[in-house]
Amino acid sequence: MKKLLLVVFYFAGFSFLFGQEVIMTENFDGFAAGVKFTQAFNNKDVWTTWSNAPGGAEDALLSDKFAVSTPNSLVLANTQDIVLLLGDKVEGRYVIEFDLLIETGKIGYYNMLNDFAGSNSVWAYQVYFNTGGKGVIDAGKASAATFDFAYNTWIHVSTIVDLDDDFATLYFDNNEIISWKWSSGTGGAGTLNKLDAINFYGNNSGGTSGMYIDNVVFKSTTAPAAPTGLKAEVIDGKDILLSWNPDPGEPDNYVLTRSGVVANAALTDTFYLDNPYPGISHYTLRSHKAGFGYSLSSESVMAEIEGGVDRKYVLFEIGTGTGCPYCPGAAMGAHDMKTNGDEVILIKYHNYNLTDPFNTAASKERAGNYYKISGYPTSFADGTLSVVGGSNTVSLFPGYHQHYLQRKERRELYSLDVHVWNLSGKTYRAEILVSELHDFVTEEKTLHTAITESDISYNWQNQTKVENALRNMYPDAFGTKLDFSDEKEHALTFDFTLGDTWVKDNLEFVVFLQADPSKEVMVATKVSLKDVLLNLDDMVGNEYAVYPNPVQSVLNVRVEGEKTFEILDITGKKMLEGITSGRIGVGQLESGMYFIRTGDGKTQKFIKQ
């Protein structure tokens, strides 16, 4: 079954009059009810089925049960799969309209495609009409919008796609539902700015399909002129005041985008005070008028709010399973990110089925209950950007990498200082210092710790290894709540014991801070247990050792009493000196190899990450 991307858009049934040219129309009334439509239409360059097989099982029937223009409409029963080809458009501005009805007690689904290529198609957005009159849209991100609909009632759906501006708007019955960057696709990871097809599918996942389509129209149009005079001014170091010239066309409203994402779509004044996440923001503005849609975008302006530090790692949590036929694509995508040099941390939740040998209670809680993953594989980049669906043979790297790049631009407003050492045998201790660097996020925060294992020999699907499988979480999958309203630093200690079959040198101890309800991961880091010696006595002698090694910010030195020290780089240049009784801050050092020499003449090598 082909992958369904969960995106829904509402398009207004406007009579668009601005420089239009009708490219095609179809009201389904020129054929007899009961025939298979694409077979009767007999032109696969316009109407076809998903497998390009008119007359086959995918072909949909014409029906006279419901219709806007009598007597017929197209009905999508279970698994029927119809495609209208729109001609591989790469420039211009287009309107795609149709009427849609969901029969009482039934469900429906449609999508639009940047590129139609069967199972390798690229989804632009998708709409689910689910049971109980509830709908969900994926456009620019998963579950970007929800809506209610009435059964046995025609909805006029209209989408305006401006390829020259890379912007789209969806309307239902003359009401704007959502606007987004067209090329970003259903999950926000897309890059293909093209319009190729619309797909009406008889989805039977969670119900019985009963969707009717009538009066399909495809036409080109011209965009109104862009607003002028957009300016950005930083106010008090935390807000950005946007202002612009009034549009002489007396628009209904303006939409402001921040770094490609709609920040506000209901502006009626010619100014707006934005309170953005710290970092650099790029703004554009469009005006909207009923009957024409949104204008072209204004020229971009930039402003920066200080705060935070560059993001070190992006955390990818992936719902997967060895029994999942589409999950090899996720495994290949994760592998390709590491090969590409992407600074990622990976946690894979094997929750596709409970008989998976790598399924754990923590995996079930995170994948099933927290993220509510229903289709496998599903990835979450830092908890917010998701890719749903996969492939048995094709790597998901392109989508994963786009989400990685987006999240790397997001600054860290918190820091993690993590030290792990062996207590005895298979028991370890982790000391974690969590610090708030910039007071911006007001959501509840939870600290999570996890152990993952890689390089596990296991034959599944077309793969021979299991990588980054979640082994356990500490104290559990629910994590530890932290409150930064009064205390800006929190010190925590966790003791954990390795499983009997786990291979120490293949384990990573992962720590991340997550905000709720947004689920955004604020900061994440990891420690390879391969770099943790079995106990302190295995280090240089019994009276002098350094750990962790490699180190990120604080180096622990095992010495008797206080000792003078100096830190040298590999050329012998002195980088730091002082007196220590056990802890030395080395966060200011560049990454690389160093030597620490104490006053008693002993020297130890360490790696700064």
XYZ file of C-alpha atoms in Angstrom:
609
model
C 0.000 0.000 0.000
C 1.372 3.387 -0.872
C 2.341 5.804 1.875
C -0.280 8.370 2.875
C 1.023 11.695 4.130
C -1.309 13.342 6.607
C -1.927 16.902 5.300
C -5.207 18.810 4.917
C -5.877 22.226 3.354
C -9.057 24.240 2.942
C -9.599 26.153 -0.310
C -12.146 28.871 -0.790
C -14.648 28.471 -3.558
C -13.822 31.893 -4.909
C -14.606 32.909 -8.454
C -11.043 33.861 -9.337
C -11.105 36.635 -11.934
C -7.546 37.946 -11.967
C -5.900 37.065 -15.287
C -7.190 33.483 -15.479
C -6.915 30.841 -18.171
C -8.826 27.570 -17.803
C -6.565 24.602 -18.583
C -9.061 21.782 -18.012
C -12.447 21.032 -16.463
C -14.284 17.789 -15.719
C -17.832 17.426 -14.316
C -18.134 13.639 -15.001
C -21.530 14.116 -16.688
C -20.552 13.015 -20.185
C -20.436 9.330 -19.235
C -22.875 6.719 -18.004
C -23.125 6.028 -14.277
C -21.458 2.758 -13.252
C -18.577 2.829 -15.755
C -14.936 2.941 -14.766
C -13.967 6.541 -15.269
C -10.340 6.565 -16.445
C -11.051 3.684 -18.807
C -14.002 5.577 -20.291
C -12.039 8.858 -20.435
C -9.354 7.017 -22.427
C -6.473 9.484 -22.105
C -3.811 8.423 -19.621
C -1.968 11.723 -20.139
C -4.783 13.457 -18.213
C -6.649 10.962 -16.006
C -5.084 7.659 -14.965
C -4.740 5.360 -11.968
C -1.867 5.178 -9.498
C -0.428 2.161 -11.313
C -1.299 3.650 -14.717
C -3.815 0.864 -15.354
C -7.238 2.287 -16.378
C -9.979 -0.310 -16.188
C -8.237 -2.244 -13.423
C -9.067 -2.612 -9.746
C -7.777 0.915 -8.968
C -10.179 2.579 -11.413
C -13.101 4.409 -9.772
C -16.746 4.296 -10.833
C -19.026 7.141 -11.847
C -22.088 7.454 -9.619
C -25.409 9.318 -9.764
C -26.029 8.966 -6.009
C -24.605 12.443 -5.228
C -23.767 15.279 -7.631
C -23.359 19.038 -7.770
C -23.614 19.159 -11.564
C -26.078 16.403 -12.405
C -26.202 13.577 -12.984
C -22.747 12.204 -12.026
C -19.810 12.453 -9.663
C -16.726 10.250 -9.166
C -16.900 7.922 -6.140
C -13.769 6.531 -4.448
C -14.431 3.153 -2.856
C -11.811 1.208 -0.863
C -8.314 1.271 -2.458
C -9.489 2.881 -5.688
C -6.770 5.285 -6.752
C -7.233 8.031 -9.362
C -4.638 10.554 -10.545
C -5.207 13.778 -12.480
C -1.988 14.819 -14.213
C -1.362 18.557 -14.147
C 1.590 18.698 -16.497
C 4.801 18.950 -14.486
C 4.463 22.685 -13.828
C 7.646 24.405 -12.590
C 6.628 28.057 -12.920
C 3.462 30.129 -12.838
C 0.474 30.408 -10.518
C -2.406 27.922 -10.569
C -5.827 27.269 -9.043
C -7.090 23.718 -8.531
C -10.765 23.469 -7.517
C -13.238 20.656 -6.965
C -16.305 19.744 -4.915
C -15.980 16.943 -2.343
C -18.511 15.001 -0.257
C -18.040 12.300 2.395
C -20.926 9.883 2.736
C -22.345 9.357 6.220
C -20.167 7.013 8.290
C -17.426 6.862 5.630
C -13.947 8.381 5.314
C -11.942 10.035 2.526
C -8.498 11.150 1.467
C -6.725 13.138 -1.249
C -3.303 14.596 -1.844
C -1.474 16.826 -4.275
C 1.921 15.852 -5.625
C 5.058 17.787 -6.418
C 6.028 14.814 -8.547
C 4.001 11.785 -9.620
C 6.235 8.717 -9.899
C 4.260 5.869 -8.332
C 5.791 4.739 -5.040
C 8.583 7.298 -5.481
C 6.155 10.222 -5.738
C 6.756 13.434 -3.798
C 3.775 14.603 -1.719
C 3.015 18.338 -1.564
C 0.211 18.038 0.986
C -2.486 15.587 2.005
C -5.920 15.658 3.634
C -7.593 12.982 5.722
C -11.374 12.999 6.276
C -11.573 10.646 9.245
C -14.382 9.031 11.197
C -16.680 11.217 13.262
C -16.423 14.189 10.914
C -12.830 14.972 11.927
C -10.095 15.864 9.476
C -6.315 16.246 9.581
C -3.918 18.101 7.268
C -0.192 17.671 6.625
C 1.198 20.762 4.896
C 4.627 22.094 5.752
C 4.591 19.786 8.760
C 2.695 16.750 9.967
C -0.735 17.489 11.476
C -0.410 21.153 10.517
C -4.186 21.684 10.852
C -7.348 19.923 11.914
C -10.942 20.571 10.878
C -14.513 19.361 11.233
C -16.767 18.423 8.317
C -20.417 17.475 7.852
C -21.442 14.209 6.221
C -23.457 14.166 2.964
C -22.551 17.827 2.420
C -20.587 19.209 -0.512
C -17.402 21.125 0.334
C -15.850 23.392 -2.290
C -12.098 22.811 -2.129
C -9.686 25.268 -3.720
C -5.900 25.405 -3.687
C -3.807 28.262 -5.054
C -0.238 27.235 -5.842
C 2.233 29.990 -6.765
C 5.366 28.276 -8.048
C 7.088 31.599 -8.729
C 6.680 32.504 -5.055
C 6.870 28.926 -3.630
C 3.696 29.519 -1.641
C 0.292 27.830 -1.419
C -3.048 28.409 0.286
C -5.892 25.971 0.898
C -9.545 27.017 1.223
C -12.739 25.163 2.128
C -15.971 26.946 1.189
C -14.282 30.356 0.817
C -12.492 30.047 4.159
C -8.708 30.009 4.315
C -7.545 26.952 6.221
C -3.779 27.030 5.901
C -0.954 28.663 3.939
C 2.554 27.241 3.698
C 5.759 27.019 1.701
C 4.702 24.808 -1.193
C 7.993 22.978 -1.740
C 8.287 21.972 1.939
C 5.815 19.130 1.380
C 3.752 17.263 3.924
C 6.421 16.988 6.608
C 8.445 20.159 6.043
C 11.468 18.339 4.598
C 10.648 18.835 0.931
C 12.606 20.939 -1.555
C 10.854 20.278 -4.898
C 9.000 23.391 -6.099
C 6.811 21.733 -8.727
C 3.125 20.939 -9.347
C 2.507 17.617 -11.056
C -0.718 15.857 -10.020
C -3.671 15.458 -7.699
C -4.474 12.030 -6.271
C -7.927 10.893 -5.052
C -7.520 7.689 -3.051
C -10.046 5.313 -1.469
C -8.321 5.158 1.896
C -9.647 2.324 4.057
C -7.242 2.716 6.974
C -9.518 3.224 9.974
C -12.785 3.042 8.081
C -14.571 2.522 4.763
C -13.952 4.943 1.930
C -16.949 6.861 0.641
C -15.670 10.054 -1.021
C -17.361 11.746 -3.981
C -15.667 14.268 -6.308
C -17.343 16.647 -8.777
C -16.552 19.696 -10.935
C -12.765 19.568 -11.120
C -11.202 22.756 -12.561
C -7.521 23.504 -13.242
C -6.563 27.002 -14.339
C -3.676 29.437 -14.387
C -3.875 32.913 -12.880
C -1.775 35.979 -12.122
C -0.575 37.061 -8.684
C -1.368 40.531 -7.295
C 1.587 42.835 -6.642
C 3.618 42.432 -3.441
C 3.346 44.759 -0.419
C 6.113 47.343 -0.045
C 8.129 48.991 2.680
C 8.596 46.040 5.057
C 10.975 46.979 7.899
C 12.203 45.138 11.011
C 13.413 46.770 14.239
C 14.644 45.009 17.378
C 12.885 46.324 20.517
C 14.440 45.899 23.992
C 16.587 43.021 22.739
C 13.721 40.518 22.731
C 10.989 41.670 20.337
C 10.974 42.593 16.640
C 8.669 45.327 15.365
C 7.599 44.747 11.760
C 5.991 47.601 9.808
C 5.019 48.138 6.152
C 3.201 50.447 3.758
C -0.593 50.108 3.447
C -1.630 48.100 0.386
C -3.690 50.426 -1.877
C -5.749 47.426 -2.970
C -7.464 47.345 0.452
C -6.682 43.692 1.259
C -8.680 41.573 3.697
C -5.564 40.686 5.658
C -1.798 40.181 5.512
C 0.242 37.043 6.171
C 3.712 37.335 7.709
C 6.221 34.528 7.303
C 9.260 34.056 9.519
C 12.108 32.045 7.971
C 9.703 30.360 5.553
C 7.028 29.478 8.132
C 3.773 31.406 8.598
C 4.059 33.458 11.786
C 0.693 35.228 11.560
C -1.979 34.918 8.853
C -4.609 37.253 10.328
C -2.951 40.684 10.314
C -5.133 43.675 9.450
C -2.871 46.495 10.695
C 0.340 47.643 9.011
C 2.539 46.658 11.944
C 3.181 43.613 14.112
C 5.277 43.025 17.247
C 6.885 39.595 17.051
C 8.503 37.759 19.947
C 10.618 35.151 18.120
C 12.885 32.409 19.389
C 16.439 33.791 19.770
C 18.411 33.749 16.540
C 18.261 35.246 13.070
C 14.787 35.631 11.548
C 14.000 36.402 7.904
C 10.582 37.975 7.286
C 8.395 38.335 4.193
C 4.867 39.758 3.831
C 1.924 39.030 1.524
C -1.485 40.676 1.221
C -4.746 38.760 0.706
C -7.919 39.697 -1.101
C -10.989 37.526 -1.610
C -11.186 36.293 -5.182
C -7.461 36.646 -5.809
C -5.680 34.860 -2.970
C -2.343 36.047 -1.630
C -0.069 38.450 -3.437
C 3.548 37.873 -4.282
C 5.860 38.160 -1.278
C 7.581 41.375 -0.316
C 11.332 41.694 -0.230
C 12.842 39.835 2.742
C 14.102 41.652 5.831
C 16.281 40.213 8.604
C 16.593 40.802 12.328
C 18.429 38.985 15.134
C 17.563 38.369 18.776
C 20.627 37.523 20.851
C 20.672 34.489 23.118
C 21.666 30.843 23.274
C 24.516 28.998 21.562
C 24.902 27.072 18.308
C 23.205 23.682 18.346
C 25.685 20.818 18.702
C 23.495 17.767 18.041
C 20.105 17.074 16.485
C 18.240 14.187 18.115
C 16.432 11.806 15.760
C 13.933 9.458 17.405
C 12.671 6.838 14.962
C 9.762 4.465 15.394
C 10.787 1.285 13.597
C 10.794 -2.499 13.795
C 12.513 -5.537 12.380
C 9.161 -6.813 11.078
C 8.396 -3.574 9.249
C 8.872 -3.888 5.452
C 9.300 -0.121 4.957
C 11.735 0.425 7.835
C 14.987 -0.399 5.976
C 14.664 3.022 4.326
C 14.792 4.621 7.773
C 17.809 2.514 8.755
C 19.600 3.521 5.564
C 18.657 7.159 6.071
C 20.052 7.170 9.602
C 23.251 5.480 8.429
C 23.635 7.971 5.595
C 23.320 10.920 7.981
C 26.259 9.615 9.995
C 28.251 8.894 6.836
C 27.503 12.420 5.631
C 28.951 13.879 8.824
C 25.634 15.119 10.226
C 25.987 15.696 13.968
C 23.066 13.543 15.030
C 22.073 11.430 17.986
C 19.857 8.452 17.124
C 17.357 6.557 19.249
C 15.293 3.849 17.558
C 12.082 2.649 19.183
C 11.319 -0.907 17.999
C 7.579 -0.737 18.496
C 6.248 -1.950 15.111
C 5.124 -5.118 16.867
C 5.493 -6.409 20.409
C 7.282 -9.565 19.293
C 10.260 -7.579 18.007
C 13.279 -8.793 20.048
C 14.336 -5.159 20.535
C 10.963 -3.928 21.773
C 11.033 -2.549 25.321
C 8.539 -0.974 27.686
C 10.315 2.346 27.189
C 10.034 2.017 23.382
C 6.324 1.337 23.690
C 5.819 4.380 25.899
C 7.825 6.792 23.729
C 6.629 5.594 20.301
C 3.108 4.469 21.106
C 1.940 6.773 23.876
C 4.095 9.903 23.772
C 4.475 10.371 20.003
C 1.399 8.255 19.154
C 3.092 6.776 16.091
C 0.575 4.858 13.982
C 2.587 4.318 10.795
C 6.084 2.861 10.655
C 8.684 4.103 10.186
C 8.150 7.595 11.615
C 10.997 9.895 12.581
C 11.025 12.954 14.823
C 13.875 15.453 14.544
C 14.221 17.132 17.946
C 10.645 16.086 18.683
C 9.029 18.483 16.199
C 9.774 17.664 12.542
C 8.541 14.285 11.354
C 8.838 12.064 8.303
C 6.104 9.423 8.056
C 6.543 6.351 5.883
C 9.531 4.668 4.326
C 10.818 2.232 1.742
C 12.230 -1.245 1.572
C 15.039 -0.203 -0.755
C 15.404 3.607 -0.844
C 17.214 5.639 1.829
C 15.213 8.339 3.600
C 18.349 10.468 3.862
C 17.070 13.414 1.745
C 14.132 14.123 4.057
C 16.097 13.369 7.226
C 18.946 15.634 6.137
C 16.586 18.542 5.430
C 15.141 18.230 8.943
C 18.678 18.055 10.318
C 19.625 21.298 8.568
C 16.474 23.046 9.811
C 17.080 22.039 13.408
C 20.802 22.912 13.332
C 19.731 26.537 12.780
C 17.790 26.487 16.054
C 19.970 27.697 18.921
C 20.324 25.851 22.212
C 18.965 27.772 25.186
C 20.096 25.088 27.660
C 23.356 23.236 28.242
C 24.143 19.705 29.404
C 27.319 18.730 31.245
C 27.420 14.921 31.482
C 29.998 12.695 33.201
C 29.752 8.885 33.209
C 32.003 6.430 35.023
C 31.994 2.823 36.105
C 31.189 2.038 39.741
C 31.797 -1.698 39.528
C 31.062 -4.530 37.149
C 28.126 -3.542 34.927
C 26.988 -0.658 37.145
C 27.647 2.933 36.102
C 26.919 6.402 37.412
C 26.028 9.481 35.409
C 26.270 12.997 36.844
C 24.345 15.575 34.812
C 24.306 19.353 35.177
C 21.457 21.066 33.282
C 21.736 24.856 32.931
C 19.387 27.440 31.457
C 21.329 29.843 29.229
C 18.451 32.060 28.107
C 15.006 32.507 29.655
C 12.538 32.170 26.762
C 10.730 28.817 26.769
C 7.835 28.786 29.241
C 6.786 25.179 28.674
C 7.314 22.356 31.134
C 10.702 20.654 30.694
C 11.610 17.014 31.233
C 15.088 15.490 31.330
C 15.412 12.080 29.688
C 18.325 9.637 29.708
C 18.624 6.536 27.552
C 20.995 3.731 26.632
C 21.186 2.702 22.962
C 23.123 -0.176 21.418
C 24.560 -0.423 17.884
C 26.384 -2.938 15.709
C 24.038 -5.777 16.714
C 24.245 -8.677 14.246
C 20.662 -9.477 13.286
C 19.109 -10.337 9.906
C 15.905 -8.407 9.261
C 14.257 -7.485 5.951
C 17.271 -6.739 3.723
C 19.470 -5.573 6.630
C 22.102 -7.449 8.647
C 22.586 -5.073 11.595
C 20.463 -3.278 14.170
C 21.780 0.165 15.102
C 20.940 2.617 17.892
C 18.254 0.383 19.419
C 16.827 1.716 22.668
C 17.788 -0.593 25.537
C 16.410 1.343 28.498
C 15.632 4.802 29.909
C 16.400 6.156 33.377
C 14.693 6.456 35.755
C 12.021 5.453 33.173
C 10.461 6.598 29.893
C 8.617 9.427 31.653
C 11.846 11.201 32.606
C 12.468 13.768 35.345
C 10.562 17.074 35.493
C 12.722 20.194 35.924
C 11.602 23.688 36.945
C 13.829 26.587 35.919
C 11.589 29.372 37.240
C 13.752 29.779 40.368
C 16.779 27.535 39.878
C 18.742 28.014 36.645
C 20.863 24.902 37.237
C 19.881 21.371 38.196
C 22.352 18.638 39.188
C 21.137 15.043 38.850
C 22.711 11.630 39.423
C 21.578 8.378 37.834
C 22.953 4.901 38.503
C 22.279 2.297 35.846
C 23.206 -1.332 35.206
C 23.922 -2.790 31.785
C 21.999 -5.817 30.543
C 23.844 -9.121 30.425
C 23.804 -9.305 26.611
C 24.676 -5.664 25.942
C 28.121 -4.977 24.497
C 29.633 -2.075 26.445
C 31.707 -0.662 23.594
C 28.592 -0.459 21.371
C 26.538 1.549 23.868
C 25.780 5.256 24.040
C 24.367 7.091 27.039
C 22.016 9.735 25.638
C 20.701 12.748 27.548
C 18.098 15.225 26.268
C 15.857 17.971 27.613
C 12.351 18.093 26.119
C 9.624 20.735 26.382
C 5.906 19.961 26.506
C 3.353 20.200 25.005
C 5.361 21.200 21.896
C 7.670 18.150 22.326
C 10.637 20.251 21.171
C 14.008 18.880 22.247
C 15.895 21.878 23.624
C 19.320 20.230 23.874
C 20.787 16.724 23.572
C 24.160 15.101 24.072
C 25.699 11.639 24.291
C 28.573 9.741 25.868
C 30.055 6.628 24.290
C 30.592 3.948 26.914
C 33.544 2.791 24.861
C 35.354 5.861 26.220
C 34.464 5.017 29.825
C 37.062 2.821 31.528
C 35.826 -0.061 33.626
C 36.749 1.733 36.847
C 38.932 4.594 38.016
C 41.725 2.287 39.087
C 42.197 1.239 35.462
C 43.322 4.780 34.685
C 46.939 5.959 35.057
C 47.946 4.685 38.498
C 45.762 4.772 41.558
C 46.453 8.367 42.550
C 46.131 10.287 39.287
C 43.480 10.029 36.584
C 41.283 12.248 34.439
C 37.700 11.620 33.355
C 35.527 11.756 31.362
C 37.844 11.304 28.414
C 36.849 12.632 25.884
C 35.480 15.633 27.795
C 33.075 18.404 26.800
C 33.200 21.035 29.520
C 34.432 19.888 32.964
C 37.473 17.617 33.449
C 37.626 15.645 36.688
C 41.151 15.086 37.988
C 41.772 12.376 40.570
C 44.450 13.852 42.808
C 45.311 13.867 46.528
C 44.525 17.283 47.990
C 45.147 20.411 45.940
C 47.598 20.412 43.065
C 48.823 23.015 40.627
C 48.179 22.125 37.014
C 48.809 23.270 33.495
C 47.137 22.190 30.260
C 49.248 22.049 27.093
C 48.226 21.574 23.464
C 50.027 19.099 21.224
C 52.688 21.703 20.329
C 53.522 22.202 24.007
C 51.828 25.605 24.201
C 50.355 26.333 27.642
C 46.595 26.843 27.317
C 45.448 26.853 30.978
C 47.003 26.811 34.447
C 45.848 27.036 38.035
C 45.180 25.045 41.200
C 42.691 22.196 41.393
C 41.356 19.776 43.937
C 39.404 17.753 41.397
C 37.468 19.742 38.737
C 38.778 21.904 35.893
C 36.602 23.818 33.424
C 37.858 23.169 29.874
C 34.809 24.272 27.876
C 36.713 27.209 26.386
C 39.286 24.957 24.711
C 38.994 24.106 21.021
C 38.314 20.477 20.110
C 41.452 18.374 19.976
C 44.137 16.534 21.991
C 45.682 18.068 25.135
C 47.948 17.111 28.025
C 47.374 17.967 31.675
C 50.466 18.137 33.909
C 50.166 18.468 37.676
C 52.635 19.947 40.124
C 53.982 16.530 41.071
C 55.195 16.047 37.494
C 52.569 13.537 36.360
C 51.082 13.952 32.857
C 47.913 12.573 31.312
C 46.513 12.893 27.773
C 42.851 13.804 27.182
C 40.568 14.659 24.263
C 38.408 17.807 24.238
C 35.202 17.333 22.192
